mmCIF file of C-alpha atoms and ligand atoms in Angstrom:
data_model
loop_
_atom_site.group_PDB
_atom_site.id
_atom_site.type_symbol
_atom_site.label_atom_id
_atom_site.label_comp_id
_atom_site.label_asym_id
_atom_site.label_seq_id
_atom_site.Cartn_x
_atom_site.Cartn_y
_atom_site.Cartn_z
ATOM 1 C CA UNK A 1 0.008 0.001 0.006
ATOM 2 C CA UNK A 2 2.759 2.474 0.895
ATOM 3 C CA UNK A 3 5.475 1.126 -1.371
ATOM 4 C CA UNK A 4 6.191 -1.427 -4.043
ATOM 5 C CA UNK A 5 9.256 -3.124 -5.562
ATOM 6 C CA UNK A 6 10.426 0.104 -7.158
ATOM 7 C CA UNK A 7 9.623 2.724 -4.559
ATOM 8 C CA UNK A 8 12.542 4.982 -3.631
ATOM 9 C CA UNK A 9 12.915 6.764 -0.304
ATOM 10 C CA UNK A 10 15.507 9.026 1.216
ATOM 11 C CA UNK A 11 17.510 7.595 4.131
ATOM 12 C CA UNK A 12 20.519 9.328 5.681
ATOM 13 C CA UNK A 13 21.900 11.038 2.639
ATOM 14 C CA UNK A 14 21.009 8.344 0.117
ATOM 15 C CA UNK A 15 18.094 7.465 -2.110
ATOM 16 C CA UNK A 16 17.428 3.775 -1.610
ATOM 17 C CA UNK A 17 14.709 1.247 -2.473
ATOM 18 C CA UNK A 18 12.059 1.161 0.246
ATOM 19 C CA UNK A 19 12.076 -2.648 0.175
ATOM 20 C CA UNK A 20 15.813 -2.666 0.973
ATOM 21 C CA UNK A 21 15.780 -0.019 3.682
ATOM 22 C CA UNK A 22 16.384 -1.427 7.161
ATOM 23 C CA UNK A 23 16.820 -0.155 10.685
ATOM 24 C CA UNK A 24 18.387 -1.278 13.935
ATOM 25 C CA UNK A 25 15.899 -2.883 16.359
ATOM 26 C CA UNK A 26 17.618 -1.278 19.337
ATOM 27 C CA UNK A 27 16.709 2.303 18.562
ATOM 28 C CA UNK A 28 14.966 4.550 21.087
ATOM 29 C CA UNK A 29 12.202 5.479 18.689
ATOM 30 C CA UNK A 30 10.960 1.918 18.363
ATOM 31 C CA UNK A 31 11.109 1.183 22.078
ATOM 32 C CA UNK A 32 10.098 4.502 23.623
ATOM 33 C CA UNK A 33 8.407 6.481 20.811
ATOM 34 C CA UNK A 34 11.251 9.004 21.022
ATOM 35 C CA UNK A 35 11.327 10.368 17.497
ATOM 36 C CA UNK A 36 9.644 13.136 15.495
ATOM 37 C CA UNK A 37 7.863 13.251 12.193
ATOM 38 C CA UNK A 38 5.868 15.393 9.752
ATOM 39 C CA UNK A 39 2.953 14.932 7.386
ATOM 40 C CA UNK A 40 3.117 17.051 4.229
ATOM 41 C CA UNK A 41 1.175 17.116 0.993
ATOM 42 C CA UNK A 42 2.243 17.777 -2.585
ATOM 43 C CA UNK A 43 -0.264 18.781 -5.243
ATOM 44 C CA UNK A 44 -0.258 18.746 -8.994
ATOM 45 C CA UNK A 45 -0.902 22.436 -9.550
ATOM 46 C CA UNK A 46 -1.310 24.532 -12.669
ATOM 47 C CA UNK A 47 2.374 25.469 -12.163
ATOM 48 C CA UNK A 48 3.629 21.889 -11.746
ATOM 49 C CA UNK A 49 4.052 19.765 -8.624
ATOM 50 C CA UNK A 50 4.129 21.967 -5.500
ATOM 51 C CA UNK A 51 4.747 20.898 -1.907
ATOM 52 C CA UNK A 52 2.341 22.950 0.215
ATOM 53 C CA UNK A 53 4.091 25.000 2.917
ATOM 54 C CA UNK A 54 7.178 22.733 2.843
ATOM 55 C CA UNK A 55 9.329 25.151 4.871
ATOM 56 C CA UNK A 56 6.683 25.524 7.540
ATOM 57 C CA UNK A 57 6.571 21.743 7.945
ATOM 58 C CA UNK A 58 10.352 21.342 8.079
ATOM 59 C CA UNK A 59 10.642 24.261 10.492
ATOM 60 C CA UNK A 60 8.097 22.472 12.728
ATOM 61 C CA UNK A 61 10.143 19.266 12.417
ATOM 62 C CA UNK A 62 13.221 21.164 13.622
ATOM 63 C CA UNK A 63 11.218 22.745 16.452
ATOM 64 C CA UNK A 64 9.828 19.358 17.476
ATOM 65 C CA UNK A 65 13.371 17.978 17.683
ATOM 66 C CA UNK A 66 14.627 21.001 19.607
ATOM 67 C CA UNK A 67 11.772 20.792 22.111
ATOM 68 C CA UNK A 68 12.507 17.185 23.045
ATOM 69 C CA UNK A 69 16.294 17.294 22.750
ATOM 70 C CA UNK A 70 16.756 15.303 19.549
ATOM 71 C CA UNK A 71 19.876 16.501 17.704
ATOM 72 C CA UNK A 72 18.856 17.456 14.196
ATOM 73 C CA UNK A 73 20.410 19.982 11.863
ATOM 74 C CA UNK A 74 19.150 19.687 8.294
ATOM 75 C CA UNK A 75 17.973 22.984 6.816
ATOM 76 C CA UNK A 76 14.361 23.347 5.733
ATOM 77 C CA UNK A 77 15.479 24.153 2.195
ATOM 78 C CA UNK A 78 17.677 21.048 2.018
ATOM 79 C CA UNK A 79 14.817 18.818 3.193
ATOM 80 C CA UNK A 80 12.429 20.504 0.748
ATOM 81 C CA UNK A 81 14.768 19.761 -2.155
ATOM 82 C CA UNK A 82 15.156 16.155 -1.005
ATOM 83 C CA UNK A 83 11.352 15.826 -0.834
ATOM 84 C CA UNK A 84 10.992 17.070 -4.406
ATOM 85 C CA UNK A 85 13.597 14.448 -5.393
ATOM 86 C CA UNK A 86 11.598 11.698 -3.649
ATOM 87 C CA UNK A 87 8.488 12.785 -5.555
ATOM 88 C CA UNK A 88 10.321 12.907 -8.860
ATOM 89 C CA UNK A 89 12.087 9.565 -8.453
ATOM 90 C CA UNK A 90 8.697 7.924 -7.739
ATOM 91 C CA UNK A 91 6.834 9.892 -10.364
ATOM 92 C CA UNK A 92 4.409 11.175 -7.720
ATOM 93 C CA UNK A 93 2.332 14.304 -8.244
ATOM 94 C CA UNK A 94 -0.490 14.350 -5.706
ATOM 95 C CA UNK A 95 1.197 12.751 -2.736
ATOM 96 C CA UNK A 96 1.620 12.583 0.999
ATOM 97 C CA UNK A 97 5.186 13.034 2.242
ATOM 98 C CA UNK A 98 6.346 11.513 5.496
ATOM 99 C CA UNK A 99 9.655 12.686 7.004
ATOM 100 C CA UNK A 100 10.707 10.734 10.103
ATOM 101 C CA UNK A 101 13.579 11.512 12.452
ATOM 102 C CA UNK A 102 14.471 8.435 14.459
ATOM 103 C CA UNK A 103 17.182 7.830 17.014
ATOM 104 C CA UNK A 104 20.233 5.605 16.836
ATOM 105 C CA UNK A 105 20.550 2.489 19.021
ATOM 106 C CA UNK A 106 20.413 3.398 22.700
ATOM 107 C CA UNK A 107 18.390 1.499 25.270
ATOM 108 C CA UNK A 108 18.831 4.118 27.998
ATOM 109 C CA UNK A 109 16.562 7.092 28.543
ATOM 110 C CA UNK A 110 19.294 9.629 27.982
ATOM 111 C CA UNK A 111 19.621 11.941 24.975
ATOM 112 C CA UNK A 112 20.525 10.219 21.693
ATOM 113 C CA UNK A 113 23.968 10.491 20.225
ATOM 114 C CA UNK A 114 22.746 10.507 16.651
ATOM 115 C CA UNK A 115 19.661 10.292 14.479
ATOM 116 C CA UNK A 116 18.554 8.995 11.098
ATOM 117 C CA UNK A 117 16.331 10.870 8.706
ATOM 118 C CA UNK A 118 13.900 9.120 6.407
ATOM 119 C CA UNK A 119 11.639 10.741 3.835
ATOM 120 C CA UNK A 120 9.040 8.592 2.036
ATOM 121 C CA UNK A 121 6.059 9.545 -0.127
ATOM 122 C CA UNK A 122 2.957 7.784 -1.384
ATOM 123 C CA UNK A 123 -0.438 8.541 -2.892
ATOM 124 C CA UNK A 124 -2.990 9.080 -0.154
ATOM 125 C CA UNK A 125 -6.621 10.196 -0.436
ATOM 126 C CA UNK A 126 -8.218 12.554 2.055
ATOM 127 C CA UNK A 127 -7.531 11.022 5.476
ATOM 128 C CA UNK A 128 -11.102 11.248 6.786
ATOM 129 C CA UNK A 129 -12.694 10.711 3.354
ATOM 130 C CA UNK A 130 -14.940 13.051 1.357
ATOM 131 C CA UNK A 131 -18.147 12.640 3.336
ATOM 132 C CA UNK A 132 -19.118 14.641 6.383
ATOM 133 C CA UNK A 133 -17.881 12.884 9.508
ATOM 134 C CA UNK A 134 -19.732 11.730 12.586
ATOM 135 C CA UNK A 135 -17.760 12.672 15.666
ATOM 136 C CA UNK A 136 -17.869 11.694 19.335
ATOM 137 C CA UNK A 137 -16.386 13.418 22.341
ATOM 138 C CA UNK A 138 -13.481 11.204 23.379
ATOM 139 C CA UNK A 139 -12.946 9.858 26.863
ATOM 140 C CA UNK A 140 -9.220 10.373 26.189
ATOM 141 C CA UNK A 141 -7.758 13.819 26.901
ATOM 142 C CA UNK A 142 -4.917 15.332 24.896
ATOM 143 C CA UNK A 143 -1.620 14.950 26.776
ATOM 144 C CA UNK A 144 -1.119 17.440 29.572
ATOM 145 C CA UNK A 145 1.410 20.122 28.445
ATOM 146 C CA UNK A 146 3.029 19.714 31.860
ATOM 147 C CA UNK A 147 3.816 16.080 30.966
ATOM 148 C CA UNK A 148 4.934 16.352 27.344
ATOM 149 C CA UNK A 149 5.683 18.989 24.717
ATOM 150 C CA UNK A 150 2.243 18.974 23.095
ATOM 151 C CA UNK A 151 3.306 21.411 20.388
ATOM 152 C CA UNK A 152 5.953 18.956 19.172
ATOM 153 C CA UNK A 153 5.012 16.261 16.656
ATOM 154 C CA UNK A 154 6.554 13.393 18.582
ATOM 155 C CA UNK A 155 6.009 9.724 17.607
ATOM 156 C CA UNK A 156 5.026 8.577 21.103
ATOM 157 C CA UNK A 157 2.256 11.176 21.436
ATOM 158 C CA UNK A 158 0.313 9.307 18.794
ATOM 159 C CA UNK A 159 -0.562 6.454 21.144
ATOM 160 C CA UNK A 160 -3.025 8.961 22.614
ATOM 161 C CA UNK A 161 -4.397 9.669 19.121
ATOM 162 C CA UNK A 162 -4.678 5.984 18.278
ATOM 163 C CA UNK A 163 -6.572 5.263 21.505
ATOM 164 C CA UNK A 164 -9.030 8.070 20.760
ATOM 165 C CA UNK A 165 -9.617 7.060 17.118
ATOM 166 C CA UNK A 166 -10.036 3.381 18.065
ATOM 167 C CA UNK A 167 -12.513 4.257 20.781
ATOM 168 C CA UNK A 168 -14.495 6.420 18.336
ATOM 169 C CA UNK A 169 -14.611 3.597 15.750
ATOM 170 C CA UNK A 170 -15.670 1.053 18.387
ATOM 171 C CA UNK A 171 -18.513 3.345 19.354
ATOM 172 C CA UNK A 172 -19.608 3.562 15.702
ATOM 173 C CA UNK A 173 -18.276 7.070 14.984
ATOM 174 C CA UNK A 174 -15.859 8.183 12.282
ATOM 175 C CA UNK A 175 -13.547 10.251 14.455
ATOM 176 C CA UNK A 176 -12.975 11.569 17.953
ATOM 177 C CA UNK A 177 -12.893 15.086 19.343
ATOM 178 C CA UNK A 178 -10.574 15.340 22.310
ATOM 179 C CA UNK A 179 -10.580 17.659 25.296
ATOM 180 C CA UNK A 180 -7.555 19.149 27.024
ATOM 181 C CA UNK A 181 -6.652 18.448 30.627
ATOM 182 C CA UNK A 182 -8.886 21.337 31.754
ATOM 183 C CA UNK A 183 -11.960 19.932 29.985
ATOM 184 C CA UNK A 184 -11.916 22.410 27.096
ATOM 185 C CA UNK A 185 -12.197 21.216 23.495
ATOM 186 C CA UNK A 186 -8.697 20.731 22.073
ATOM 187 C CA UNK A 187 -8.512 18.955 18.702
ATOM 188 C CA UNK A 188 -8.967 15.692 16.817
ATOM 189 C CA UNK A 189 -6.412 12.869 16.995
ATOM 190 C CA UNK A 190 -4.759 14.150 13.804
ATOM 191 C CA UNK A 191 -6.489 17.437 12.956
ATOM 192 C CA UNK A 192 -7.444 20.792 14.466
ATOM 193 C CA UNK A 193 -11.029 21.861 15.087
ATOM 194 C CA UNK A 194 -13.196 24.919 14.237
ATOM 195 C CA UNK A 195 -16.882 25.633 14.814
ATOM 196 C CA UNK A 196 -19.204 28.311 13.485
ATOM 197 C CA UNK A 197 -21.702 30.273 15.579
ATOM 198 C CA UNK A 198 -23.677 33.295 14.356
ATOM 199 C CA UNK A 199 -21.206 34.278 11.616
ATOM 200 C CA UNK A 200 -18.013 33.755 13.646
ATOM 201 C CA UNK A 201 -15.539 30.862 13.510
ATOM 202 C CA UNK A 202 -14.012 29.713 16.782
ATOM 203 C CA UNK A 203 -10.993 27.502 17.398
ATOM 204 C CA UNK A 204 -8.996 26.641 20.553
ATOM 205 C CA UNK A 205 -5.886 28.786 21.140
ATOM 206 C CA UNK A 206 -2.371 27.330 21.041
ATOM 207 C CA UNK A 207 -1.128 25.776 24.243
ATOM 208 C CA UNK A 208 -2.876 22.416 24.465
ATOM 209 C CA UNK A 209 -2.887 21.504 20.753
ATOM 210 C CA UNK A 210 -0.533 20.809 17.890
ATOM 211 C CA UNK A 211 0.010 24.141 16.085
ATOM 212 C CA UNK A 212 -1.441 22.945 12.806
ATOM 213 C CA UNK A 213 -0.174 24.396 9.554
ATOM 214 C CA UNK A 214 -3.640 23.938 8.057
ATOM 215 C CA UNK A 215 -5.128 25.704 11.094
ATOM 216 C CA UNK A 216 -2.781 28.621 10.417
ATOM 217 C CA UNK A 217 -3.820 28.589 6.735
ATOM 218 C CA UNK A 218 -7.495 28.682 7.777
ATOM 219 C CA UNK A 219 -6.781 31.722 9.986
ATOM 220 C CA UNK A 220 -5.038 33.404 7.031
ATOM 221 C CA UNK A 221 -7.974 32.600 4.717
ATOM 222 C CA UNK A 222 -10.420 34.081 7.239
ATOM 223 C CA UNK A 223 -8.380 37.279 7.609
ATOM 224 C CA UNK A 224 -8.055 37.647 3.837
ATOM 225 C CA UNK A 225 -11.775 37.101 3.297
ATOM 226 C CA UNK A 226 -12.905 39.269 6.217
ATOM 227 C CA UNK A 227 -14.478 36.288 7.949
ATOM 228 C CA UNK A 228 -14.635 36.718 11.697
ATOM 229 C CA UNK A 229 -12.495 34.227 13.570
ATOM 230 C CA UNK A 230 -11.636 33.990 17.228
ATOM 231 C CA UNK A 231 -9.287 31.773 19.246
ATOM 232 C CA UNK A 232 -10.863 30.879 22.572
ATOM 233 C CA UNK A 233 -11.377 28.081 25.078
ATOM 234 C CA UNK A 234 -14.808 26.418 24.966
ATOM 235 C CA UNK A 235 -16.452 23.381 26.450
ATOM 236 C CA UNK A 236 -18.040 20.582 24.403
ATOM 237 C CA UNK A 237 -21.553 21.618 25.541
ATOM 238 C CA UNK A 238 -21.139 24.837 23.577
ATOM 239 C CA UNK A 239 -20.946 22.789 20.382
ATOM 240 C CA UNK A 240 -24.535 21.657 20.718
ATOM 241 C CA UNK A 241 -25.528 25.280 20.046
ATOM 242 C CA UNK A 242 -23.122 25.658 17.098
ATOM 243 C CA UNK A 243 -24.193 26.153 13.445
ATOM 244 C CA UNK A 244 -21.472 24.005 11.859
ATOM 245 C CA UNK A 245 -17.988 22.622 12.480
ATOM 246 C CA UNK A 246 -14.984 21.140 10.685
ATOM 247 C CA UNK A 247 -11.622 19.445 11.182
ATOM 248 C CA UNK A 248 -8.533 20.678 9.343
ATOM 249 C CA UNK A 249 -5.168 19.077 8.812
ATOM 250 C CA UNK A 250 -2.670 18.249 6.112
ATOM 251 C CA UNK A 251 -3.941 14.698 5.667
ATOM 252 C CA UNK A 252 -7.661 15.448 6.239
ATOM 253 C CA UNK A 253 -7.561 18.859 4.511
ATOM 254 C CA UNK A 254 -10.864 20.630 5.403
ATOM 255 C CA UNK A 255 -13.581 18.163 6.295
ATOM 256 C CA UNK A 256 -17.063 19.089 7.495
ATOM 257 C CA UNK A 257 -18.575 17.481 10.606
ATOM 258 C CA UNK A 258 -22.081 16.061 10.307
ATOM 259 C CA UNK A 259 -22.791 15.555 13.998
ATOM 260 C CA UNK A 260 -21.226 15.432 17.445
ATOM 261 C CA UNK A 261 -22.433 12.640 19.733
ATOM 262 C CA UNK A 262 -25.293 12.083 17.264
ATOM 263 C CA UNK A 263 -26.493 15.692 17.330
ATOM 264 C CA UNK A 264 -26.495 17.286 13.876
ATOM 265 C CA UNK A 265 -25.686 20.915 13.134
ATOM 266 C CA UNK A 266 -28.474 23.280 12.142
ATOM 267 C CA UNK A 267 -26.746 24.616 9.015
ATOM 268 C CA UNK A 268 -26.281 22.434 5.924
ATOM 269 C CA UNK A 269 -22.551 22.094 5.257
ATOM 270 C CA UNK A 270 -22.850 23.714 1.814
ATOM 271 C CA UNK A 271 -24.099 26.926 3.449
ATOM 272 C CA UNK A 272 -21.507 26.964 6.222
ATOM 273 C CA UNK A 273 -18.433 29.169 6.643
ATOM 274 C CA UNK A 274 -16.398 25.966 6.624
ATOM 275 C CA UNK A 275 -17.534 25.196 3.075
ATOM 276 C CA UNK A 276 -16.184 28.586 1.940
ATOM 277 C CA UNK A 277 -12.895 27.910 3.751
ATOM 278 C CA UNK A 278 -12.779 24.441 2.172
ATOM 279 C CA UNK A 279 -13.116 25.907 -1.329
ATOM 280 C CA UNK A 280 -10.493 28.593 -0.670
ATOM 281 C CA UNK A 281 -8.090 26.007 0.794
ATOM 282 C CA UNK A 282 -8.441 23.871 -2.332
ATOM 283 C CA UNK A 283 -7.592 26.890 -4.483
ATOM 284 C CA UNK A 284 -4.556 27.814 -2.391
ATOM 285 C CA UNK A 285 -2.997 24.334 -2.406
ATOM 286 C CA UNK A 286 -3.601 24.094 -6.145
ATOM 287 C CA UNK A 287 -2.040 27.531 -6.684
ATOM 288 C CA UNK A 288 -5.253 28.949 -8.117
ATOM 289 C CA UNK A 289 -6.667 32.322 -7.199
ATOM 290 C CA UNK A 290 -9.943 32.509 -5.326
ATOM 291 C CA UNK A 291 -12.443 35.199 -4.692
ATOM 292 C CA UNK A 292 -15.667 35.207 -2.791
ATOM 293 C CA UNK A 293 -18.239 37.784 -1.981
ATOM 294 C CA UNK A 294 -19.839 37.113 1.372
ATOM 295 C CA UNK A 295 -23.415 38.358 1.428
HETATM 296 N N1 PMP B 301 -3.376 18.010 15.493
HETATM 297 C C1 PMP B 301 -2.747 16.833 15.501
HETATM 298 C C2 PMP B 301 -2.696 16.035 16.765
HETATM 299 C C3 PMP B 301 -2.135 16.338 14.316
HETATM 300 O O1 PMP B 301 -1.507 15.168 14.323
HETATM 301 C C4 PMP B 301 -2.209 17.091 13.141
HETATM 302 C C5 PMP B 301 -1.581 16.587 11.877
HETATM 303 N N2 PMP B 301 -0.265 16.965 11.781
HETATM 304 C C6 PMP B 301 -2.885 18.320 13.186
HETATM 305 C C7 PMP B 301 -3.466 18.756 14.382
HETATM 306 C C8 PMP B 301 -2.978 19.209 11.970
HETATM 307 O O2 PMP B 301 -1.709 19.742 11.677
HETATM 308 P P1 PMP B 301 -1.326 20.152 10.192
HETATM 309 O O3 PMP B 301 -2.378 21.061 9.726
HETATM 310 O O4 PMP B 301 -0.004 20.834 10.366
HETATM 311 O O5 PMP B 301 -1.249 18.916 9.388
#
């Protein structure tokens, strides 16, 4: 699914066949989840294949490593060029790119002496599909920022995301919405969250969430289009009074939410502010211009 006989990936300075790439079983990432990664998308645009916000993603990868003490010193530009090479060597146009920084063998809990860098790419549809999603409020909280660096994209943090998604699926929902350790709405297991109420979009502030690059893009779209948007803390009960809501993330893009805990939103998705943002986002990633008149 992710690679075949001929797939090429980047590993520590070399382009190698994915099927031949190996790793040491005694690395800290495999045992303790001590590694960092990114999720990036490339699009076939009218101006050729473009990686969306590549530098922002590689800057976040660097920041993730710095926050948890993983030594890592590739430049964002260098990693961007390598990613374009991975796409080209695999003849990929619309693709998902996965950089992973993993640690060298070390079974202690002290800082690693060295790391490996892998960059792979594959074709991947919208992570949560094309249909509106049915969401539940998770019994799992996002990790407490006093316990981990929540703003870092660290491998081990995703156990929390996997638990929440699995619980949601077992309960018959498509995806989970997670609260922070104070009981405020935080984000999805792999996407940020917005809701609409009386002509304003609301999203949780930074602090207890991953600072999503798509979230930032949504904020930029709103400012450009004069849509009102506010970052604030809110409790899940407030969502039952909301007009609409959506998740946003690199893998999921912008995906509308049908219902939360079985309660549907009053506004049809097509008439929501999220649908306008979704259209604008599509234009931006495809390098097309967009213009809307909000009446
Ligand atoms: N929150 C979490 C927990 C995520 O894993 C992701 C995906 N990276 C996001 C939000 C969205 O971030 P981005 O828009 O940068 O993909």
